[in-house]
Amino acid sequence: MNISRRIVLGSVIASFALAGCTSPKKSFLGASFPRVTYRDIAERNVPLRLKLSVEFQRNGKHFPKGDIPLKDYANVILRDTRVVVPVIDRAEGEVRVVLNNIADSGTVASEAARTGYPLWVIGKTITDAYELSMFITTKEGTISRTGIKQAVHTAIGNMSIPEDVPSFPQDQAFGKVLEQMILQALVEMQQSGELTWMSLPAVVLSGETTHRYCRSGCA
């Protein structure tokens, strides 16, 4: 689903995610990272009702101005998965999304080396690298995924992008990159069985030992 049609926050995103970019044209996702879609997620008949909390960071430090757009986009993306529904009242637990915008000069060189993109393309783009951590906590325990990485490249000036490279307007870049990382986190949680276990009715677990799943970074 194209979430950019449902949220218009381009001017906000441009002010903090791509600061210093004077005349952006098109953006494209880093090709060295996995691609996921909503079809890769197993929908739930009854989605988990969780309170959503977020934290936007720059190089590991909280950047409060990024929290609002991060929460708005994360809310829509999670709802569209039909696995988690962010709510305010009568929540069954919490889903926490932490997004770190990393100033990593090595990302450009890595992308050029691993993707086959022409060097002249990479050399005339602005690259934003991101790392996401997501935690889902209910009464059964906490499951998490950390270190989910993705990057977005934005062409500037008179720069053009080859037709075989999927691209999109720069004001959609933040939503696209966040979508990929959240979906990747949910896919991994489902593939491991952790998210499925957490959502089982209590009667199924009666008489069994309760196992708590908690990876690095859990409280």
PDB file of C-alpha atoms in Angstrom:
ATOM      1  CA  MET A   1       0.000   0.000   0.000  1.00  0.00           C
ATOM      2  CA  ASN A   2       1.277   3.444  -0.868  1.00  0.00           C
ATOM      3  CA  ILE A   3       1.260   5.157   2.499  1.00  0.00           C
ATOM      4  CA  SER A   4       2.425   8.427   0.958  1.00  0.00           C
ATOM      5  CA  ARG A   5      -1.092   8.954  -0.364  1.00  0.00           C
ATOM      6  CA  ARG A   6      -2.474   8.885   3.142  1.00  0.00           C
ATOM      7  CA  ILE A   7       0.052  11.113   4.929  1.00  0.00           C
ATOM      8  CA  VAL A   8       1.558  14.288   3.537  1.00  0.00           C
ATOM      9  CA  LEU A   9       4.552  15.242   5.649  1.00  0.00           C
ATOM     10  CA  GLY A  10       7.118  15.927   2.985  1.00  0.00           C
ATOM     11  CA  SER A  11       8.125  19.370   4.201  1.00  0.00           C
ATOM     12  CA  VAL A  12       8.599  18.083   7.743  1.00  0.00           C
ATOM     13  CA  ILE A  13      10.644  15.109   6.650  1.00  0.00           C
ATOM     14  CA  ALA A  14      12.834  17.220   4.380  1.00  0.00           C
ATOM     15  CA  SER A  15      13.654  19.530   7.254  1.00  0.00           C
ATOM     16  CA  PHE A  16      15.192  16.853   9.478  1.00  0.00           C
ATOM     17  CA  ALA A  17      15.844  13.701   7.466  1.00  0.00           C
ATOM     18  CA  LEU A  18      17.566  15.270   4.496  1.00  0.00           C
ATOM     19  CA  ALA A  19      18.863  18.510   5.908  1.00  0.00           C
ATOM     20  CA  GLY A  20      21.165  20.373   3.595  1.00  0.00           C
ATOM     21  CA  CYS A  21      19.628  18.995   0.396  1.00  0.00           C
ATOM     22  CA  THR A  22      18.806  22.104  -1.632  1.00  0.00           C
ATOM     23  CA  SER A  23      16.982  20.788  -4.705  1.00  0.00           C
ATOM     24  CA  PRO A  24      16.067  17.109  -4.418  1.00  0.00           C
ATOM     25  CA  LYS A  25      14.402  15.284  -7.322  1.00  0.00           C
ATOM     26  CA  LYS A  26      13.954  11.569  -6.793  1.00  0.00           C
ATOM     27  CA  SER A  27      14.872   9.018  -4.152  1.00  0.00           C
ATOM     28  CA  PHE A  28      15.527   5.279  -4.226  1.00  0.00           C
ATOM     29  CA  LEU A  29      16.089   2.659  -1.557  1.00  0.00           C
ATOM     30  CA  GLY A  30      19.431   1.018  -0.896  1.00  0.00           C
ATOM     31  CA  ALA A  31      19.634  -2.072  -3.082  1.00  0.00           C
ATOM     32  CA  SER A  32      21.902  -4.017  -0.723  1.00  0.00           C
ATOM     33  CA  PHE A  33      19.080  -4.397   1.808  1.00  0.00           C
ATOM     34  CA  PRO A  34      16.206  -6.957   1.666  1.00  0.00           C
ATOM     35  CA  ARG A  35      12.870  -5.985   0.094  1.00  0.00           C
ATOM     36  CA  VAL A  36       9.631  -6.887   1.855  1.00  0.00           C
ATOM     37  CA  THR A  37       5.962  -6.177   1.137  1.00  0.00           C
ATOM     38  CA  TYR A  38       2.720  -6.401   3.075  1.00  0.00           C
ATOM     39  CA  ARG A  39       2.091  -9.715   1.320  1.00  0.00           C
ATOM     40  CA  ASP A  40       5.051 -11.158   3.228  1.00  0.00           C
ATOM     41  CA  ILE A  41       3.200 -10.584   6.517  1.00  0.00           C
ATOM     42  CA  ALA A  42       0.611 -13.063   7.802  1.00  0.00           C
ATOM     43  CA  GLU A  43      -2.472 -11.033   8.751  1.00  0.00           C
ATOM     44  CA  ARG A  44      -4.245 -11.749  12.038  1.00  0.00           C
ATOM     45  CA  ASN A  45      -8.014 -12.126  12.285  1.00  0.00           C
ATOM     46  CA  VAL A  46      -7.807 -10.100  15.493  1.00  0.00           C
ATOM     47  CA  PRO A  47      -4.776  -7.745  15.437  1.00  0.00           C
ATOM     48  CA  LEU A  48      -2.915  -7.038  18.669  1.00  0.00           C
ATOM     49  CA  ARG A  49      -4.134  -3.787  20.227  1.00  0.00           C
ATOM     50  CA  LEU A  50      -0.997  -2.014  21.434  1.00  0.00           C
ATOM     51  CA  LYS A  51      -0.037   1.451  22.569  1.00  0.00           C
ATOM     52  CA  LEU A  52       2.505   2.973  20.171  1.00  0.00           C
ATOM     53  CA  SER A  53       5.568   4.823  21.456  1.00  0.00           C
ATOM     54  CA  VAL A  54       8.433   6.089  19.325  1.00  0.00           C
ATOM     55  CA  GLU A  55      11.836   7.750  19.527  1.00  0.00           C
ATOM     56  CA  PHE A  56      13.659   9.347  16.627  1.00  0.00           C
ATOM     57  CA  GLN A  57      17.418   9.590  17.000  1.00  0.00           C
ATOM     58  CA  ARG A  58      20.317  11.157  15.169  1.00  0.00           C
ATOM     59  CA  ASN A  59      23.532   9.219  15.676  1.00  0.00           C
ATOM     60  CA  GLY A  60      22.099   7.602  18.778  1.00  0.00           C
ATOM     61  CA  LYS A  61      20.862  10.826  20.404  1.00  0.00           C
ATOM     62  CA  HIS A  62      17.190  11.660  20.782  1.00  0.00           C
ATOM     63  CA  PHE A  63      15.983  14.208  18.210  1.00  0.00           C
ATOM     64  CA  PRO A  64      12.484  15.209  19.474  1.00  0.00           C
ATOM     65  CA  LYS A  65      11.435  17.003  16.262  1.00  0.00           C
ATOM     66  CA  GLY A  66      11.451  13.661  14.496  1.00  0.00           C
ATOM     67  CA  ASP A  67       9.106  11.934  16.936  1.00  0.00           C
ATOM     68  CA  ILE A  68       5.852  13.314  15.493  1.00  0.00           C
ATOM     69  CA  PRO A  69       6.340  12.269  11.856  1.00  0.00           C
ATOM     70  CA  LEU A  70       7.855   8.975  12.988  1.00  0.00           C
ATOM     71  CA  LYS A  71       4.772   8.202  15.075  1.00  0.00           C
ATOM     72  CA  ASP A  72       2.366   9.262  12.321  1.00  0.00           C
ATOM     73  CA  TYR A  73       4.006   7.059   9.718  1.00  0.00           C
ATOM     74  CA  ALA A  74       4.527   4.100  12.076  1.00  0.00           C
ATOM     75  CA  ASN A  75       0.859   4.246  13.078  1.00  0.00           C
ATOM     76  CA  VAL A  76      -0.305   3.893   9.455  1.00  0.00           C
ATOM     77  CA  ILE A  77       2.246   1.223   8.528  1.00  0.00           C
ATOM     78  CA  LEU A  78       1.386  -0.954  11.531  1.00  0.00           C
ATOM     79  CA  ARG A  79      -2.356  -0.645  10.891  1.00  0.00           C
ATOM     80  CA  ASP A  80      -1.882  -1.675   7.283  1.00  0.00           C
ATOM     81  CA  THR A  81      -0.132  -4.899   8.361  1.00  0.00           C
ATOM     82  CA  ARG A  82      -3.261  -6.075  10.231  1.00  0.00           C
ATOM     83  CA  VAL A  83      -0.948  -7.615  12.787  1.00  0.00           C
ATOM     84  CA  VAL A  84      -0.770  -4.690  15.195  1.00  0.00           C
ATOM     85  CA  VAL A  85      -3.335  -1.920  15.663  1.00  0.00           C
ATOM     86  CA  PRO A  86      -2.018   1.088  17.612  1.00  0.00           C
ATOM     87  CA  VAL A  87      -4.596   2.224  20.176  1.00  0.00           C
ATOM     88  CA  ILE A  88      -4.811   4.681  23.050  1.00  0.00           C
ATOM     89  CA  ASP A  89      -7.423   2.984  25.235  1.00  0.00           C
ATOM     90  CA  ARG A  90      -7.730  -0.657  26.321  1.00  0.00           C
ATOM     91  CA  ALA A  91      -4.312  -1.546  24.991  1.00  0.00           C
ATOM     92  CA  GLU A  92      -3.055  -5.106  25.425  1.00  0.00           C
ATOM     93  CA  GLY A  93       0.534  -3.929  25.633  1.00  0.00           C
ATOM     94  CA  GLU A  94       2.997  -1.658  23.863  1.00  0.00           C
ATOM     95  CA  VAL A  95       4.843  -1.505  20.576  1.00  0.00           C
ATOM     96  CA  ARG A  96       7.918   0.720  20.683  1.00  0.00           C
ATOM     97  CA  VAL A  97       9.725   1.898  17.565  1.00  0.00           C
ATOM     98  CA  VAL A  98      13.190   3.485  17.816  1.00  0.00           C
ATOM     99  CA  LEU A  99      14.651   4.872  14.590  1.00  0.00           C
ATOM    100  CA  ASN A 100      18.242   6.080  14.399  1.00  0.00           C
ATOM    101  CA  ASN A 101      19.353   8.284  11.476  1.00  0.00           C
ATOM    102  CA  ILE A 102      23.056   7.489  11.117  1.00  0.00           C
ATOM    103  CA  ALA A 103      25.599   9.789   9.497  1.00  0.00           C
ATOM    104  CA  ASP A 104      27.601   7.021   7.864  1.00  0.00           C
ATOM    105  CA  SER A 105      29.894   8.118   5.035  1.00  0.00           C
ATOM    106  CA  GLY A 106      30.751   4.480   4.382  1.00  0.00           C
ATOM    107  CA  THR A 107      27.200   3.660   3.303  1.00  0.00           C
ATOM    108  CA  VAL A 108      27.666   5.259  -0.130  1.00  0.00           C
ATOM    109  CA  ALA A 109      30.832   3.294  -0.878  1.00  0.00           C
ATOM    110  CA  SER A 110      29.237   0.086   0.389  1.00  0.00           C
ATOM    111  CA  GLU A 111      26.186   0.556  -1.799  1.00  0.00           C
ATOM    112  CA  ALA A 112      28.323   1.214  -4.870  1.00  0.00           C
ATOM    113  CA  ALA A 113      30.410  -1.876  -4.244  1.00  0.00           C
ATOM    114  CA  ARG A 114      27.546  -4.266  -3.507  1.00  0.00           C
ATOM    115  CA  THR A 115      24.747  -3.140  -5.835  1.00  0.00           C
ATOM    116  CA  GLY A 116      26.257  -2.478  -9.231  1.00  0.00           C
ATOM    117  CA  TYR A 117      24.763   1.001  -9.401  1.00  0.00           C
ATOM    118  CA  PRO A 118      26.929   3.166 -11.667  1.00  0.00           C
ATOM    119  CA  LEU A 119      29.456   5.135  -9.663  1.00  0.00           C
ATOM    120  CA  TRP A 120      28.262   8.381 -11.225  1.00  0.00           C
ATOM    121  CA  VAL A 121      24.814   7.719  -9.734  1.00  0.00           C
ATOM    122  CA  ILE A 122      26.152   7.116  -6.245  1.00  0.00           C
ATOM    123  CA  GLY A 123      28.544  10.036  -6.483  1.00  0.00           C
ATOM    124  CA  LYS A 124      25.773  12.585  -6.991  1.00  0.00           C
ATOM    125  CA  THR A 125      23.313  11.568  -4.333  1.00  0.00           C
ATOM    126  CA  ILE A 126      22.618  12.328  -0.701  1.00  0.00           C
ATOM    127  CA  THR A 127      22.456   9.146   1.368  1.00  0.00           C
ATOM    128  CA  ASP A 128      20.612   8.708   4.658  1.00  0.00           C
ATOM    129  CA  ALA A 129      21.304   5.501   6.582  1.00  0.00           C
ATOM    130  CA  TYR A 130      18.817   4.272   9.191  1.00  0.00           C
ATOM    131  CA  GLU A 131      18.721   1.615  11.878  1.00  0.00           C
ATOM    132  CA  LEU A 132      15.494   0.494  13.535  1.00  0.00           C
ATOM    133  CA  SER A 133      14.711  -1.313  16.776  1.00  0.00           C
ATOM    134  CA  MET A 134      11.198  -2.525  17.542  1.00  0.00           C
ATOM    135  CA  PHE A 135       9.876  -3.969  20.794  1.00  0.00           C
ATOM    136  CA  ILE A 136       6.479  -5.593  21.370  1.00  0.00           C
ATOM    137  CA  THR A 137       5.486  -6.072  25.006  1.00  0.00           C
ATOM    138  CA  THR A 138       2.370  -7.802  26.334  1.00  0.00           C
ATOM    139  CA  LYS A 139       1.575  -9.595  29.580  1.00  0.00           C
ATOM    140  CA  GLU A 140       3.306 -12.681  28.129  1.00  0.00           C
ATOM    141  CA  GLY A 141       6.639 -10.898  27.800  1.00  0.00           C
ATOM    142  CA  THR A 142       8.702  -8.883  25.323  1.00  0.00           C
ATOM    143  CA  ILE A 143       9.954  -9.733  21.867  1.00  0.00           C
ATOM    144  CA  SER A 144      12.186  -7.453  19.849  1.00  0.00           C
ATOM    145  CA  ARG A 145      14.258  -6.925  16.768  1.00  0.00           C
ATOM    146  CA  THR A 146      17.219  -4.558  16.749  1.00  0.00           C
ATOM    147  CA  GLY A 147      19.713  -3.523  14.107  1.00  0.00           C
ATOM    148  CA  ILE A 148      17.237  -3.537  11.206  1.00  0.00           C
ATOM    149  CA  LYS A 149      19.060  -1.446   8.582  1.00  0.00           C
ATOM    150  CA  GLN A 150      18.037   0.400   5.434  1.00  0.00           C
ATOM    151  CA  ALA A 151      19.238   3.405   3.427  1.00  0.00           C
ATOM    152  CA  VAL A 152      17.686   5.882   1.041  1.00  0.00           C
ATOM    153  CA  HIS A 153      19.517   7.774  -1.706  1.00  0.00           C
ATOM    154  CA  THR A 154      18.232  11.102  -3.033  1.00  0.00           C
ATOM    155  CA  ALA A 155      19.326  12.575  -6.359  1.00  0.00           C
ATOM    156  CA  ILE A 156      20.021  16.319  -6.316  1.00  0.00           C
ATOM    157  CA  GLY A 157      20.366  19.150  -8.810  1.00  0.00           C
ATOM    158  CA  ASN A 158      20.145  18.040 -12.449  1.00  0.00           C
ATOM    159  CA  MET A 159      20.893  14.479 -11.494  1.00  0.00           C
ATOM    160  CA  SER A 160      18.869  11.698 -13.178  1.00  0.00           C
ATOM    161  CA  ILE A 161      18.299   8.098 -12.098  1.00  0.00           C
ATOM    162  CA  PRO A 162      18.440   5.178 -14.565  1.00  0.00           C
ATOM    163  CA  GLU A 163      15.033   3.795 -15.506  1.00  0.00           C
ATOM    164  CA  ASP A 164      15.843   0.331 -14.158  1.00  0.00           C
ATOM    165  CA  VAL A 165      16.258   1.729 -10.631  1.00  0.00           C
ATOM    166  CA  PRO A 166      12.844   1.985  -8.865  1.00  0.00           C
ATOM    167  CA  SER A 167      12.468   5.548  -7.616  1.00  0.00           C
ATOM    168  CA  PHE A 168       9.854   7.779  -5.998  1.00  0.00           C
ATOM    169  CA  PRO A 169       9.393  11.473  -5.101  1.00  0.00           C
ATOM    170  CA  GLN A 170      11.756  12.642  -2.378  1.00  0.00           C
ATOM    171  CA  ASP A 171       8.876  13.546  -0.037  1.00  0.00           C
ATOM    172  CA  GLN A 172       7.960   9.841   0.076  1.00  0.00           C
ATOM    173  CA  ALA A 173      11.463   8.725   1.077  1.00  0.00           C
ATOM    174  CA  PHE A 174      10.990   8.653   4.832  1.00  0.00           C
ATOM    175  CA  GLY A 175       7.770   6.667   4.633  1.00  0.00           C
ATOM    176  CA  LYS A 176       9.281   4.183   2.192  1.00  0.00           C
ATOM    177  CA  VAL A 177      12.395   3.500   4.240  1.00  0.00           C
ATOM    178  CA  LEU A 178      10.456   3.218   7.527  1.00  0.00           C
ATOM    179  CA  GLU A 179       7.922   0.902   5.926  1.00  0.00           C
ATOM    180  CA  GLN A 180      10.651  -1.487   4.790  1.00  0.00           C
ATOM    181  CA  MET A 181      12.230  -1.681   8.247  1.00  0.00           C
ATOM    182  CA  ILE A 182       8.976  -2.168  10.190  1.00  0.00           C
ATOM    183  CA  LEU A 183       7.830  -4.872   7.779  1.00  0.00           C
ATOM    184  CA  GLN A 184      11.227  -6.586   8.019  1.00  0.00           C
ATOM    185  CA  ALA A 185      11.009  -6.608  11.835  1.00  0.00           C
ATOM    186  CA  LEU A 186       7.512  -8.145  11.764  1.00  0.00           C
ATOM    187  CA  VAL A 187       8.497 -10.735   9.146  1.00  0.00           C
ATOM    188  CA  GLU A 188      11.416 -11.869  11.319  1.00  0.00           C
ATOM    189  CA  MET A 189       9.199 -12.042  14.422  1.00  0.00           C
ATOM    190  CA  GLN A 190       6.663 -14.173  12.571  1.00  0.00           C
ATOM    191  CA  GLN A 191       9.221 -16.440  10.930  1.00  0.00           C
ATOM    192  CA  SER A 192      10.811 -17.194  14.311  1.00  0.00           C
ATOM    193  CA  GLY A 193       7.402 -18.029  15.813  1.00  0.00           C
ATOM    194  CA  GLU A 194       7.788 -15.481  18.604  1.00  0.00           C
ATOM    195  CA  LEU A 195       5.006 -13.181  17.464  1.00  0.00           C
ATOM    196  CA  THR A 196       2.665 -16.121  16.801  1.00  0.00           C
ATOM    197  CA  TRP A 197       3.304 -17.503  20.280  1.00  0.00           C
ATOM    198  CA  MET A 198       2.678 -14.152  21.916  1.00  0.00           C
ATOM    199  CA  SER A 199      -0.713 -13.782  20.255  1.00  0.00           C
ATOM    200  CA  LEU A 200      -2.071 -17.222  21.278  1.00  0.00           C
ATOM    201  CA  PRO A 201      -5.153 -17.238  23.549  1.00  0.00           C
ATOM    202  CA  ALA A 202      -4.412 -17.868  27.217  1.00  0.00           C
ATOM    203  CA  VAL A 203      -6.328 -21.180  27.208  1.00  0.00           C
ATOM    204  CA  VAL A 204      -3.816 -22.623  24.743  1.00  0.00           C
ATOM    205  CA  LEU A 205      -0.980 -21.930  27.154  1.00  0.00           C
ATOM    206  CA  SER A 206      -2.720 -23.371  30.244  1.00  0.00           C
ATOM    207  CA  GLY A 207      -0.694 -26.066  31.954  1.00  0.00           C
ATOM    208  CA  GLU A 208       2.408 -25.174  29.967  1.00  0.00           C
ATOM    209  CA  THR A 209       5.571 -23.417  31.032  1.00  0.00           C
ATOM    210  CA  THR A 210       5.510 -19.765  30.024  1.00  0.00           C
ATOM    211  CA  HIS A 211       8.500 -18.782  27.944  1.00  0.00           C
ATOM    212  CA  ARG A 212       9.509 -15.155  27.667  1.00  0.00           C
ATOM    213  CA  TYR A 213      11.277 -14.022  24.514  1.00  0.00           C
ATOM    214  CA  CYS A 214      13.608 -11.125  25.019  1.00  0.00           C
ATOM    215  CA  ARG A 215      16.521 -10.170  22.797  1.00  0.00           C
ATOM    216  CA  SER A 216      19.229  -7.609  23.375  1.00  0.00           C
ATOM    217  CA  GLY A 217      17.893  -4.212  24.315  1.00  0.00           C
ATOM    218  CA  CYS A 218      14.813  -5.437  26.199  1.00  0.00           C
ATOM    219  CA  ALA A 219      14.089  -3.797  29.501  1.00  0.00           C
TER     220      ALA A 219
END
